[in-house]
XYZ file of C-alpha atoms in Angstrom:
599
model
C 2.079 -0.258 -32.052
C -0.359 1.455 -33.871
C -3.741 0.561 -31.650
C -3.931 -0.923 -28.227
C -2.710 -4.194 -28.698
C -2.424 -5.325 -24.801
C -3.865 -8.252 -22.987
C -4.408 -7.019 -18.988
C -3.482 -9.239 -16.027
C -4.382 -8.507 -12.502
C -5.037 -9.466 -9.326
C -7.877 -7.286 -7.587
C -5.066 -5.460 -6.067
C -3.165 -4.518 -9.043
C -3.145 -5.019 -12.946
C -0.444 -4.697 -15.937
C -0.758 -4.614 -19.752
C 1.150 -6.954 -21.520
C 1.655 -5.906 -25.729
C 0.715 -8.373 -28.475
C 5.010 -8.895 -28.684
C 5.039 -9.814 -24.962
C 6.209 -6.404 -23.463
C 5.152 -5.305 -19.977
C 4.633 -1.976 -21.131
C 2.656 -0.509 -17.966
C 2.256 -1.680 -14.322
C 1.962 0.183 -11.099
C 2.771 -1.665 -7.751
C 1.734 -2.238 -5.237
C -1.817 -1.052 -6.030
C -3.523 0.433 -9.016
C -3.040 4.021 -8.177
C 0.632 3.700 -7.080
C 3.544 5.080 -9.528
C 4.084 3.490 -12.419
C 7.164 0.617 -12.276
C 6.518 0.116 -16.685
C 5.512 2.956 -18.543
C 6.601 2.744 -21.850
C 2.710 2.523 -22.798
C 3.490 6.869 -22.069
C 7.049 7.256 -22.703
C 8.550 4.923 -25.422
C 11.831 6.216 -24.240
C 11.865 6.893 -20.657
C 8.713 4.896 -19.596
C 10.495 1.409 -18.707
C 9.411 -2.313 -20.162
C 10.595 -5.767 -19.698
C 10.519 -7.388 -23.172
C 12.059 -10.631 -24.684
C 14.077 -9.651 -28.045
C 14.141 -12.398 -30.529
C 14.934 -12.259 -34.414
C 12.531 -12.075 -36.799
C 11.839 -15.497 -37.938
C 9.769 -15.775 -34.632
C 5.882 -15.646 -35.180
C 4.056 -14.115 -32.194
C 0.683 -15.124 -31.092
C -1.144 -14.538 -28.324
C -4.716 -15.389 -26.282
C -5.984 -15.751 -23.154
C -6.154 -18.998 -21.358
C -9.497 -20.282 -21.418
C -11.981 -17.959 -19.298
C -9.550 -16.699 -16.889
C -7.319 -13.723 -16.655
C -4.163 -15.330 -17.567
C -2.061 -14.263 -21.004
C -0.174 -16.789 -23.196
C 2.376 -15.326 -25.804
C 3.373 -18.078 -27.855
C 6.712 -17.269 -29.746
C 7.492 -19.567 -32.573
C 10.097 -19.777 -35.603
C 8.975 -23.188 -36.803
C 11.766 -24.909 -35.165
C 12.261 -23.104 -31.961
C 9.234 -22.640 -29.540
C 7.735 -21.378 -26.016
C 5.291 -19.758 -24.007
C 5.347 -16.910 -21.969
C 2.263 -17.082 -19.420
C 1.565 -13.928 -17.930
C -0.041 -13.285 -14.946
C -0.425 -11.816 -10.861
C -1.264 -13.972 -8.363
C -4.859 -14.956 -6.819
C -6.074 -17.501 -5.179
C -8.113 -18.781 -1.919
C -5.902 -20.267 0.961
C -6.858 -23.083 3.729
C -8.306 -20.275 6.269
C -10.114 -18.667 2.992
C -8.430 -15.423 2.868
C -6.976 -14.674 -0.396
C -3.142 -14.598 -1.777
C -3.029 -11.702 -3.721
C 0.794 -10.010 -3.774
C 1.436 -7.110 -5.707
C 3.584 -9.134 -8.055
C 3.686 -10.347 -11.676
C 4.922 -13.550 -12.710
C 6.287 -14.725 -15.935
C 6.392 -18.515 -16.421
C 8.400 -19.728 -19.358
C 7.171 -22.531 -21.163
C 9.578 -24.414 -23.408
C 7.920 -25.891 -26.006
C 10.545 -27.382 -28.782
C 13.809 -26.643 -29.871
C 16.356 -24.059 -28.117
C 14.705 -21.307 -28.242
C 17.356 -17.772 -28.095
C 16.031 -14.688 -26.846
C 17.076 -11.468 -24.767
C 15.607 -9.870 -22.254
C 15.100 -6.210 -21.668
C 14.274 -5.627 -18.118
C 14.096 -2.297 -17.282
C 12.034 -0.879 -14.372
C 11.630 3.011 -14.231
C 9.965 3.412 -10.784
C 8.030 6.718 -9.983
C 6.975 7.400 -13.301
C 10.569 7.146 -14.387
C 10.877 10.597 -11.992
C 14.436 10.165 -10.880
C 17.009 7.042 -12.431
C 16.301 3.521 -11.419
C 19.114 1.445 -11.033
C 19.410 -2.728 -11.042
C 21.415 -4.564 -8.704
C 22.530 -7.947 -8.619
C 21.892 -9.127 -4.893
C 22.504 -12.719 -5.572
C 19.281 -14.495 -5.184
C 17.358 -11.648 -6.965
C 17.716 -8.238 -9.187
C 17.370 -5.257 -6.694
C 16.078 -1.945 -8.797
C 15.657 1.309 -6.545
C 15.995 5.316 -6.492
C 18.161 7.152 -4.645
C 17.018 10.407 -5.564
C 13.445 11.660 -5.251
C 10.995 9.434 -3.645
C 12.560 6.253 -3.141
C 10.526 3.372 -3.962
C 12.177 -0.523 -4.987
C 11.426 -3.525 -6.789
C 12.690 -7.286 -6.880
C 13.147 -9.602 -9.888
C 13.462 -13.471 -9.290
C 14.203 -15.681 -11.842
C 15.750 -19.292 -12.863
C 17.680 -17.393 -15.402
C 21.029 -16.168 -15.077
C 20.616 -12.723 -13.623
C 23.665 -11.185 -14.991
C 22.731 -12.578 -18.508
C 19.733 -10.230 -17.369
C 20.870 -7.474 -16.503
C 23.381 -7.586 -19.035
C 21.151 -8.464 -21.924
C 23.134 -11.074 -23.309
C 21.683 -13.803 -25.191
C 19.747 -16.475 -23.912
C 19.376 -20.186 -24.436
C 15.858 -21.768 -23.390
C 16.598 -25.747 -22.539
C 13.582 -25.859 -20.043
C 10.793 -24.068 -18.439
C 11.648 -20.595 -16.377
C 10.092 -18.412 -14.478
C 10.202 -14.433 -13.669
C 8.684 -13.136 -10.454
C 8.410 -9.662 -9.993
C 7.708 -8.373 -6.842
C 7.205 -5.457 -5.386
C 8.232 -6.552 -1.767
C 11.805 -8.652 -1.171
C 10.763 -12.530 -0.951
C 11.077 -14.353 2.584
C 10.668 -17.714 1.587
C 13.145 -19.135 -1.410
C 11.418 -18.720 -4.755
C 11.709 -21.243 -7.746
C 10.309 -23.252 -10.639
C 7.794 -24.863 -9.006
C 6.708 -22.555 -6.716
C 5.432 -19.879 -9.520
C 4.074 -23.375 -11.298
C 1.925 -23.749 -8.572
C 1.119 -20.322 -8.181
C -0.023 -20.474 -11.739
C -1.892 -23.656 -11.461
C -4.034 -22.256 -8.661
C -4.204 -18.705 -10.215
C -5.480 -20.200 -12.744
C -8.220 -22.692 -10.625
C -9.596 -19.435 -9.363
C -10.383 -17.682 -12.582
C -11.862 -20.889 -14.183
C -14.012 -21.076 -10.868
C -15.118 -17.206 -11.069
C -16.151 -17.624 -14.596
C -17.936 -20.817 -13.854
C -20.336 -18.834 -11.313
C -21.268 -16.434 -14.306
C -24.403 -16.653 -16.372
C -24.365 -17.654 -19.297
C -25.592 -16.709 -22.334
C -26.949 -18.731 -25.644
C -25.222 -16.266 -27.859
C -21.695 -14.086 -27.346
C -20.966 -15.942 -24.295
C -17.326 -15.351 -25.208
C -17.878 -12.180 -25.855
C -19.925 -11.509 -22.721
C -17.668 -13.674 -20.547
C -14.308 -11.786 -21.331
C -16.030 -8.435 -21.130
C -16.978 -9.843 -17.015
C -13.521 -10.629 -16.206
C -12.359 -7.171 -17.489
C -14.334 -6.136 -15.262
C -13.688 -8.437 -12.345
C -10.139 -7.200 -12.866
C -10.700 -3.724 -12.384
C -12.402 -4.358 -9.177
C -10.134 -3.079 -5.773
C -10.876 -6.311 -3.583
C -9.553 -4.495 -0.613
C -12.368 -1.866 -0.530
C -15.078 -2.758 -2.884
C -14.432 0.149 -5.098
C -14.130 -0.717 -9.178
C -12.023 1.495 -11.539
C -13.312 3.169 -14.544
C -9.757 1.951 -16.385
C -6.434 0.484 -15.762
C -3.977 3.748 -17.148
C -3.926 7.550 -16.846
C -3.469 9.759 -19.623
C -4.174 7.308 -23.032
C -5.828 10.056 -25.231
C -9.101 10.473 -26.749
C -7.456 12.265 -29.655
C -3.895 11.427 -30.574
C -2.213 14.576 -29.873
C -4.523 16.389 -28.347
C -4.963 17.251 -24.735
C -7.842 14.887 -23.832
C -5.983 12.833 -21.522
C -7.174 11.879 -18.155
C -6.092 9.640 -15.177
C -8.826 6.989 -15.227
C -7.435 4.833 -11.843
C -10.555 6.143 -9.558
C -13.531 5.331 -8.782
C -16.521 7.085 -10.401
C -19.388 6.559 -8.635
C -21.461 6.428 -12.142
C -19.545 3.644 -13.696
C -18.822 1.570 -10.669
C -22.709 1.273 -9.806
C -23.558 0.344 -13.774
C -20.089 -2.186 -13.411
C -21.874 -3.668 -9.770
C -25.573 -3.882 -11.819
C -24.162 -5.760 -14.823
C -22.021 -7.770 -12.219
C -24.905 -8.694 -9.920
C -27.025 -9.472 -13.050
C -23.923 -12.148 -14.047
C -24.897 -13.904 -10.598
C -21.500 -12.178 -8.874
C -23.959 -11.011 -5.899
C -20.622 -10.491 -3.624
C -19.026 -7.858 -5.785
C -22.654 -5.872 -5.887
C -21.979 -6.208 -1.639
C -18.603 -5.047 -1.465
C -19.261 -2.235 -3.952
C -22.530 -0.953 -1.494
C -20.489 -1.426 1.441
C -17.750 1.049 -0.093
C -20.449 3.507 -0.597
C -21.291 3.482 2.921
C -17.961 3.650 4.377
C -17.302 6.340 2.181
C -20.407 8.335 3.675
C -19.781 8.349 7.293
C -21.993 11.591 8.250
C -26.277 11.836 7.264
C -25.436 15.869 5.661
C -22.273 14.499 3.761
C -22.819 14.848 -0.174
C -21.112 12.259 -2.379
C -18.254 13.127 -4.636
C -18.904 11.851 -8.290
C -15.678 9.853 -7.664
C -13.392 8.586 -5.036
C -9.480 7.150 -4.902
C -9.578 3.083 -4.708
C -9.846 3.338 -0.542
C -12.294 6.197 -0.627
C -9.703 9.042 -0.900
C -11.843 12.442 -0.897
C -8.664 14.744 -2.441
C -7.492 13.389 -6.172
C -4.987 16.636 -6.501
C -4.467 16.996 -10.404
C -0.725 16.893 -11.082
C 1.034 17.034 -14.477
C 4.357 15.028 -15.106
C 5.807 16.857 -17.860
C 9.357 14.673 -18.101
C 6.749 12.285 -19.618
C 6.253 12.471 -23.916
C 2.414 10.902 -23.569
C 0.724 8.172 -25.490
C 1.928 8.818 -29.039
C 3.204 12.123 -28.153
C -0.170 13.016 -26.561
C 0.234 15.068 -23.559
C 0.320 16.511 -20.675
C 0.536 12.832 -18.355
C -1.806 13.574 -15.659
C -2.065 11.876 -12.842
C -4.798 12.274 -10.187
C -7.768 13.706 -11.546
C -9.761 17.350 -10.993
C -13.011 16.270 -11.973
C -13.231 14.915 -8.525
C -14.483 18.578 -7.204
C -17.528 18.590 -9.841
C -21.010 18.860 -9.488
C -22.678 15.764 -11.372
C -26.319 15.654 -10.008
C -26.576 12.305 -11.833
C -24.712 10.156 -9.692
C -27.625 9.734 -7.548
C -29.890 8.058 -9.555
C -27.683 5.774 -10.570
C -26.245 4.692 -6.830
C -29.975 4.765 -5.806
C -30.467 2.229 -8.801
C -27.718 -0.004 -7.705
C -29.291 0.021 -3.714
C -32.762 -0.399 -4.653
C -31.299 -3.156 -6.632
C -29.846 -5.099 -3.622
C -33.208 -4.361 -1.587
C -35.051 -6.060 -4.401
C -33.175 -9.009 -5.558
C -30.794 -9.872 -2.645
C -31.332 -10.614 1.109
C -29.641 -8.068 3.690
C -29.103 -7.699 7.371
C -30.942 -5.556 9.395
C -27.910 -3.387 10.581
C -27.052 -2.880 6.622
C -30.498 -2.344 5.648
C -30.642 0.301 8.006
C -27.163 1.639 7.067
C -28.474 1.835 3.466
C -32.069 3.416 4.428
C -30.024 6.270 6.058
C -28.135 6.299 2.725
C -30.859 6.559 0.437
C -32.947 9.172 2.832
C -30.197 11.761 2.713
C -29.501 10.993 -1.225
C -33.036 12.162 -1.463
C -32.876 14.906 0.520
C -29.720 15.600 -1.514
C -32.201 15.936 -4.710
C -34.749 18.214 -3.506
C -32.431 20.460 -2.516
C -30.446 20.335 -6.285
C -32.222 19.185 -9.041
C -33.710 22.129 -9.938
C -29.506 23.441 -10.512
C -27.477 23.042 -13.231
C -24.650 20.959 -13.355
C -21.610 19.512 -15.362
C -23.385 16.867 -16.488
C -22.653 13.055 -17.292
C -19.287 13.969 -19.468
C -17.640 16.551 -16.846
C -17.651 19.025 -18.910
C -15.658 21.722 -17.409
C -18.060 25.031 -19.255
C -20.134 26.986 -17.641
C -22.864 24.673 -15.907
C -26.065 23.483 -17.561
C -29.523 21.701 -16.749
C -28.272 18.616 -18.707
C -31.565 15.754 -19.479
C -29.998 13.445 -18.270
C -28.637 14.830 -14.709
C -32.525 15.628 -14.724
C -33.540 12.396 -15.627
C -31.198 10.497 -12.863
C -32.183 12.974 -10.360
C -35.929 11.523 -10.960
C -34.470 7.877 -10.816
C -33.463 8.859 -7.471
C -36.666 9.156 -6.343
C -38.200 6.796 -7.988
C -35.924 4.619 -6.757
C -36.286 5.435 -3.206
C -39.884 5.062 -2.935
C -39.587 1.498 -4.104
C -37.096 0.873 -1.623
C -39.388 2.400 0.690
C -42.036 0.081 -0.570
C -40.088 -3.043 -0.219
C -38.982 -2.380 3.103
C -42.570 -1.172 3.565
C -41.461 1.776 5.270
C -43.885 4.387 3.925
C -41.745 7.343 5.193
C -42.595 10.448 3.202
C -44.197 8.654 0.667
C -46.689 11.374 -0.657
C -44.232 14.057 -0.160
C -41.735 11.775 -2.294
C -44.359 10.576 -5.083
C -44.915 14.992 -5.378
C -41.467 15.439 -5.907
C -41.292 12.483 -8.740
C -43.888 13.660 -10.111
C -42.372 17.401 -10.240
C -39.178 16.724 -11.810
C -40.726 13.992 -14.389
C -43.104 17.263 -15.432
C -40.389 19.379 -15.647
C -38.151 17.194 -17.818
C -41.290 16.247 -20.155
C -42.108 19.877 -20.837
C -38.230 21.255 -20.453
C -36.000 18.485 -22.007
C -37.992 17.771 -25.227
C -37.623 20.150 -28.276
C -40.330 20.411 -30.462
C -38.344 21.415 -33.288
C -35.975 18.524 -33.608
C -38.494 16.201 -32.312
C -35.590 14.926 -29.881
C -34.729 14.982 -25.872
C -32.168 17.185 -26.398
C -28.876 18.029 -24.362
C -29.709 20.448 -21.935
C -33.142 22.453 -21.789
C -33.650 25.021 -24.799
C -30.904 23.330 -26.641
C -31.058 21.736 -30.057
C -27.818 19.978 -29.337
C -28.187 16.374 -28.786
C -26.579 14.060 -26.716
C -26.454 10.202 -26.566
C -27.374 10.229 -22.778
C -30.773 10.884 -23.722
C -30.959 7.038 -25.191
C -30.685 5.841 -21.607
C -34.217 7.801 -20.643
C -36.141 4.443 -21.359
C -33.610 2.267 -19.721
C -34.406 4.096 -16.789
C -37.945 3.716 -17.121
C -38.672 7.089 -17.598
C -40.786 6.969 -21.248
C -41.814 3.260 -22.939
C -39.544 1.618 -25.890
C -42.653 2.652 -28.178
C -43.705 5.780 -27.210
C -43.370 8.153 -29.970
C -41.121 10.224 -28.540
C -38.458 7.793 -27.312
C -38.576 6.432 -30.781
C -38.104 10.119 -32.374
C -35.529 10.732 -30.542
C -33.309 7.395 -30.942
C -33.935 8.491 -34.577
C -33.196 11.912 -34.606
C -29.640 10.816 -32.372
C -29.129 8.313 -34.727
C -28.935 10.846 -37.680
C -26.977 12.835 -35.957
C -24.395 11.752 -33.860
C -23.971 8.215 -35.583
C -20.790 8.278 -37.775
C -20.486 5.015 -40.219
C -21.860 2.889 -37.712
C -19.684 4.665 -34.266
C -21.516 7.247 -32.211
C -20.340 10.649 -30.807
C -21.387 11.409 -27.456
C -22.550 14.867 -28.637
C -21.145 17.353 -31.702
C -21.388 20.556 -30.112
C -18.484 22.428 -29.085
C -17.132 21.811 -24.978
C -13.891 23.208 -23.105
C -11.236 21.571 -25.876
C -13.341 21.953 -29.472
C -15.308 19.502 -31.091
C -15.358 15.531 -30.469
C -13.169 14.014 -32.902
C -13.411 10.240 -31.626
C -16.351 8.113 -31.276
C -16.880 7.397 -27.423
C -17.396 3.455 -27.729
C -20.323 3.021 -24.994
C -22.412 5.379 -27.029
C -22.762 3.221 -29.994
C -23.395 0.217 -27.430
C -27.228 2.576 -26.322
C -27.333 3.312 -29.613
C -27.566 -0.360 -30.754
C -29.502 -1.451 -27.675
C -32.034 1.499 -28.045
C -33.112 0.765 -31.787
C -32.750 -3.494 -30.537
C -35.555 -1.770 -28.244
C -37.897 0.086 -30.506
C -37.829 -2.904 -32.838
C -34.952 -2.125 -35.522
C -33.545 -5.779 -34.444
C -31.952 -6.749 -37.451
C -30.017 -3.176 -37.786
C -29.345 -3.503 -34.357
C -27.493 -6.513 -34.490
C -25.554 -5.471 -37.531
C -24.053 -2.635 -36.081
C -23.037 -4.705 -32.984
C -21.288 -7.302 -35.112
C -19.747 -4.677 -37.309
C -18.314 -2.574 -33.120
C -17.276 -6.135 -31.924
C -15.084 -6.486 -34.655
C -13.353 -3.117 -33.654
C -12.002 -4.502 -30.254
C -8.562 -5.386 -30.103
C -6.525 -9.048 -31.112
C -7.958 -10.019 -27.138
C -11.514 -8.584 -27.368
C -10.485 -5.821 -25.051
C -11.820 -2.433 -25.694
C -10.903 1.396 -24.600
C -12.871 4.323 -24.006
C -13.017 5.386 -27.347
C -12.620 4.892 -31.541
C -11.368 6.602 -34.236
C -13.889 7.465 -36.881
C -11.222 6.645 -39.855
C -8.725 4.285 -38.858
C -10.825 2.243 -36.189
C -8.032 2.481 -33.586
C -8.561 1.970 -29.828
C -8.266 5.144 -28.250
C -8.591 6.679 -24.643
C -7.920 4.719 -21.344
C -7.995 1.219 -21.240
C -9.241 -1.176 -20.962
C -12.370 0.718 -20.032
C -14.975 -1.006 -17.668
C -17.943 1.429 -19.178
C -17.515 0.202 -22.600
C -17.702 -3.745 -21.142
C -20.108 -3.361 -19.139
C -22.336 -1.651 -21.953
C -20.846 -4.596 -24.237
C -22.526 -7.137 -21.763
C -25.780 -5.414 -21.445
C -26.469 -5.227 -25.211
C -25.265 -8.310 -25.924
C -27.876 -9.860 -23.550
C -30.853 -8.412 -25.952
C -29.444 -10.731 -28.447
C -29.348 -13.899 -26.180
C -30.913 -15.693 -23.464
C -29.314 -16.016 -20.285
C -29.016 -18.944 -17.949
C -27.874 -18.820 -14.487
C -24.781 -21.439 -13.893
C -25.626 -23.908 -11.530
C -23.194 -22.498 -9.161
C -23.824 -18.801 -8.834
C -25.896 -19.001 -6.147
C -22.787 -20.512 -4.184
C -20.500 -17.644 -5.853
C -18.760 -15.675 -2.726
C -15.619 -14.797 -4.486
């Protein structure tokens, strides 16, 4: 395929893409940062899919079922129809724990006719590191490794499993399922056991999205962009991914490619703020209480990202039996940005807890587990901000005082002596109202070039960067103060790119952007919504929406030329910034039931 054409199912636990043909083309089991089982999506050859292979009379078609998280791939020749309904199992039991396996289940809808198809199952576990080989066991296909790590998987099905295994050709008289499962099944599977896994997979999706606020305009928009995002959320620990994959380039061919299946503490608290905002108040919960969990000693700094259960060491590693994305490698998996300096990171988890202080009730133990937080993230500050730093795009040069890690660093404490204020604390509240004031003088006189009338990059640079768009988002300078207008102007003219935005032109570690990074064009459109350039604004966003994929699903980044997806996906910054610019455009409306929402 020549753009991301895949639908994403998951579970909280897990997730798989599924292509516009009906391919499993990438899934890792049990959790999102295990090995690969598919990988095709990296390796068109060795990666591992399980397809259905059909002649070419068949149309393919393919949507989501209605506000939930659940693919349909409708095959049809005219004659000969059915449905394959994608999805991993979620649901509340009687004692209100949730059912959440790490496995994928493929229910076969006949629709007319006799359908004839083959299927193509073939698992590569461990990245495809060693052979996998498939075993009929009787009840169920058995695929394992004997060399190298060994790992296994388990395939159910109504289907003949030698006609399976042995790809012969099919013959659809009636619905079927396929259950795959990363752990051997205790209890008998069948038909209607995955039907009624379905049924209530599919109750729990419709009742998530019914807790969401709505919107009067791009509610469909809006509501698939929150269930993206619900699906890249780790249920176990609280923690939300910044993408489903590892290694999908920013450039085809280039070496751009990183593994995305972490948790950045920068995207996850904008992800929790645009969740909260939807009326989901219990993911905002579980995200805080992975922050604090994660911060076990008052001297401890934060990483700018952490492994799904709050692993500190994400070890780079390079699997070079692996082609890449289109031929785009090295295949990277764990990720070495985790050792970086990114002073912004603490404005933006101070946002997210002053956030919960303001809006949301909170017991007095957490209260005083997040006070303890946000008094060490400010001691943090004063002790850094005045540094340079990598900056909000990890760039991997020599270190910089970037705007915006300046900017955040004054959210921080701003933040904190609202907090402070609401808890009516008053705890080094002069001292802390100095230090605002300090590092809001410094940026003022430091960030802002005179020249190019623009916030710029980093101080004494002429370089600009699309961070700077965020500055009155953060409440730092007015919609319609001169200068925040100037510079939204000045970006505009010279980082926008036929409507798509580059995060900044200048040179970094691998050469010049070539791709537009798709969040930027999202502050972009909501800052000239903001300085009154409504009408513009809401052309460009109709012209990006129409850039997403068949689904409405969208990566990290675009091609300038072709308008291809590009980068990991699907990528919970570019949804998240989807939902919050859409809202300019709309008025929202809190569903009747969000106030009940505790899923």
């Amino acid at each position: 395929m020549d753009n991301l054409d895949y639908g994403i199912i998951g579970n909280c636990k897990s997730a798989a893409l599924i292509s516009k043909t009906g391919s499993l083309e990438w899934c890792c089991l049990p959790n999102f940062n295990s090995a690969a089982v598919f990988a095709k999506l990296l390796d068109e050859k060795r990666g591992g899919s399980f397809e259905f292979i059909l002649d070419d009379s068949y149309k393919i078609t393919q949507e989501y079922l209605w506000e939930t998280n659940i693919l349909n791939t409708l095959f049809d020749d005219g004659e000969n129809s059915f449905q394959v309904i994608d999805f991993m199992p979620r649901y509340e039991r009687e004692d209100s724990t949730y059912y959440a396996p790490p496995d994928v289940i493929r229910f076969i809808r006949l629709i007319s006719g006799k359908p004839k198809f083959k299927v193509k199952y073939d698992p590569r576990l461990d990245f495809a590191r060693e052979k996998t080989y498939s075993e009929h066991k009787g009840n169920y296909i058995k695929s394992f490794t004997n060399e190298g790590k060994y790992d296994s998987l388990f395939l159910y099905s109504s289907l003949d499993l030698n006609d399976v295994l042995e790809q012969n050709e099919i013959e659809l008289t009636g619905n079927a399922y396929f259950l795959l499962g990363y752990h051997e099944k205790l209890i008998t599977q069948s038909l209607d056991r995955s039907y009624l896994k379905f049924q209530r997979t599919k109750t729990y999706w419709m009742n998530w999205s019914a807790k969401t606020t709505r919107y009067t305009h791009y509610e469909k928009e809006i509501m698939r962009s929150a269930l993206v995002l619900k699906c890249l959320s780790y249920k176990k620990s609280g923690a939300v991914l910044a993408a489903a994959t590892t290694s999908l380039p920013e450039t085809i061919g280039e070496e751009r490619n990183w593994d995305y299946r972490f948790c950045w503490i920068r995207d996850a608290s904008m992800v929790i703020k645009v969740m909260a905002g939807l009326g989901h108040i219990k993911s905002a919960k579980d995200f805080l209480q992975f922050i604090i969990d994660i911060i076990p000693d008052k001297d401890e700094k934060i990483q700018i990202m952490y492994g799904i259960n709050g692993e500190k060491e994400l070890t780079e590693h390079i699997l070079d039996h692996l082609s890449g994305y289109k031929g785009s490698h090295p295949v990277r998996t764990g990720n070495a940005a985790y050792i970086q300096k990114q002073n912004d990171i603490y404005g933006i988890l101070m946002e997210v807890i002053y956030q919960q202080f303001n809006q949301f009730e909170t017991s007095l133990e957490n209260s005083e587990e997040l006070w303890t937080v946000v008094r060490g993230i400010v001691k943090i500050v004063e002790e850094n901000w005045q540094k340079p730093d990598k900056g909000i795009w990890e760039l991997r040069t020599e270190d910089r005082h970037f705007v915006f890690s300046k900017l955040l660093c004054w959210v921080a404490i701003d933040r904190a002596i609202k907090i402070g204020e609401v808890l009516r604390m008053g705890i080094n509240d002069t001292h802390w109202k100095s230090l605002r004031a300090e590092i809001y003088n410094d940026i003022y006189k430091n960030g802002w070039n005179e020249e190019v009338q623009a916030y710029t990059q980093y101080y004494g640079s002429k370089d600009l960067d699309a961070s700077t768009l965020l500055m009155e988002q953060y409440g730092f300078i007015e919609a319609k103060d001169p200068r925040f207008v100037s510079t939204v102007q000045a970006t505009e003219r010279e980082l926008c790119k036929d409507g798509l935005m580059y995060r900044y032109k200048n040179k970094d570690d691998f050469g010049e952007p070539t791709s537009s990074f798709t969040i930027c064009t999202f502050w972009l459109i909501d800052s000239l919504f903001k300085i009154g350039e409504k009408k513009k604004a809401k052309q460009m966003f109709d012209q990006l929406l129409s850039y997403s994929n068949h689904l409405g699903l969208f990566s990290e980044d675009i091609d300038f030329e072709t308008k291809r997806l590009l980068g990991n996906f699907p990528q919970a910054y570019s949804h998240l910034a989807l939902i919050e610019t859409a809202a300019n455009f709309s008025i929202g409306t809190t569903s009747e039931e969000s106030w009940l929402s505790e899923f």
